Amino acid sequence: MGRRRPVQSQPSDQAVPAAADNWWRDAVIYQIYPRSFADSDGDGIGDLPGITARLEHLTELGVDALWLSPFYPSPQADAGYDVADYRGVDPIFGELSDAYALIESAHRRGLKVIVDLVPNHTSSAHPWFAAALAAGPGSPERARYIFRDGRGPGGDEPPNDWQSVFGGPAWSRVTEPDGSPGQWYLHLFDPAQPDLNWDNDEVRAEFLDILRTWLERGVDGFRVDVAHGLVKQADLADWHYPQETLSGGTDQRRPPMWDQEGVHEIYRSWRALLDTYPGGKILVAEAWVQPAERLAAYTRPDEMHQAFNFEYLQASWTAADQYAVIDRSLAAADSVGATPTWVLSNHDVVRHASRLGLPVGTPRPNGIGIGDPQPDVQLGLRRARAASLLMLALPGSAYLYQGEELGLPEHLRLPDEARQDPTWERSGHTERGRDGARVPIPWEADAPSYGFGPTDASWLPQPGVWAEFALDRQRDVPGSTYEMYRTALRLRRDLGLGSGAVQWLESGDEVLFFRNGPVRVLTNFGAEAVPLPEGAELLHASGPLDTDGNVPTDVTVWLRD
Ligand code: NOJ
């Protein structure tokens, strides 16, 4: 690996001690997807009381914080990312008092709570959108959204050629109050998710107030949905290209709907508000922006605290690519005084236990179903464990997605009729979408719905073979994926890996090898087993060593001198 520098230290200002306000710098944050975590009332949809009742799992696992995907009132056109009331709780998830109880109970256990904020669009069921439709063209109510007259005779054509991320045009036409065919409104996602106009002062004021509301309710931060999308290029110019799903483009080709300079001023105003609260309240950007330097701009000292590292999530399983993305991420974060973040799975991507079982170099699939090329399940899990152990040895903050600590794969045989992700319909059944990563998770092998709830009900069918992944089949079982995560999180904390620094060690083309504080970390990507370095004590491993005591293919080890 010619371009690898043999020894390269990251500057020491990454090793900021995790003082109370800096808790996020080295935190492990666990994503809860509320509808699929735990169902208290047996209706087949997870809920807030279900989460509260299962918080013990998070403390046993050893994470620092949880992030809740949206639980707000919503028609659920995009599983809650279509918010009709930013201050409430949808009855399917419980009541506001359940949110208070959850926050309080998490805090009592020493867990921070991050909620999801969806500022790019509201639901079409939001009172503002209803008011916009009723008030007609040119009204202040319409000015909160992006309404335009159509092009062509009779305004029958959309105002520009933008495509929606979920497929089809990014514009829908409304019927005016007098019954005539009317203006068009922009929705970068589903038609049920009209984009807000962030040039509008009322929009800006409203979101500051929403932030304030949840801060007063005690939350510790916000995961900001589509953070790279709020501001659009002013002329709404045609783009001429297909929508690159959730991609922020490149320096050569920056789409007019993503990563515009104007977003940064919004985040500066939010940061100023958060900084008036004690305890380190944080903002985390969901921004599909490349390259890493461009993403780093979101985490300048007066903007957000963190941004998800999707370049890392998408890197292929080779020593060269993993080295390159880790090195680049460390440098980019350091250039703005931030700490890097790492993530392998979330509710929008194929779970990494399945993704990594596809041939190396396969482009990131948008869902996998019956009829699609299938991953090698065993290989996927083996690599996923190696990848997770590598990730948890890196300095900075790591995000886990519920179920990955069980080695949970994608539901690869979900019947297409059961799919609920709008992607499936809007892509004309060409992209299966994200449901396979969202299936309710298994807790108890022999209980109805694997212990997800008290009944068999489950809003997406669970695969018949998930008993082996259930938590109760893995707890206290040496070598289980759950115990591998638990040990890794304990060691990570005890040895200060999250606040350490990466020092690259001599590696070949097939091996990634670095030091972080007292620990040396080695991942074998090659076809042959590699010997343990001389004098090394084996601290932890993602799989057993071979009979000669060597590190087999697709295994990560943590070593102590
Ligand atoms: C990103 C969210 O993670 C995803 O689930 C959602 O569909 C889009 N943003 C639109 O809100």
Coordinates of C-alpha atoms in Angstrom, one line a residue, residues 24 54 95 144 238 280 351:
W24 CA -20.3 13.7 22.9
R54 CA -36.0 -1.8 27.8
E95 CA -48.3 10.5 24.9
R144 CA -43.4 29.3 4.1
D238 CA -32.6 22.8 -13.8
G280 CA -23.3 20.1 26.4
R351 CA -27.6 -3.5 7.6

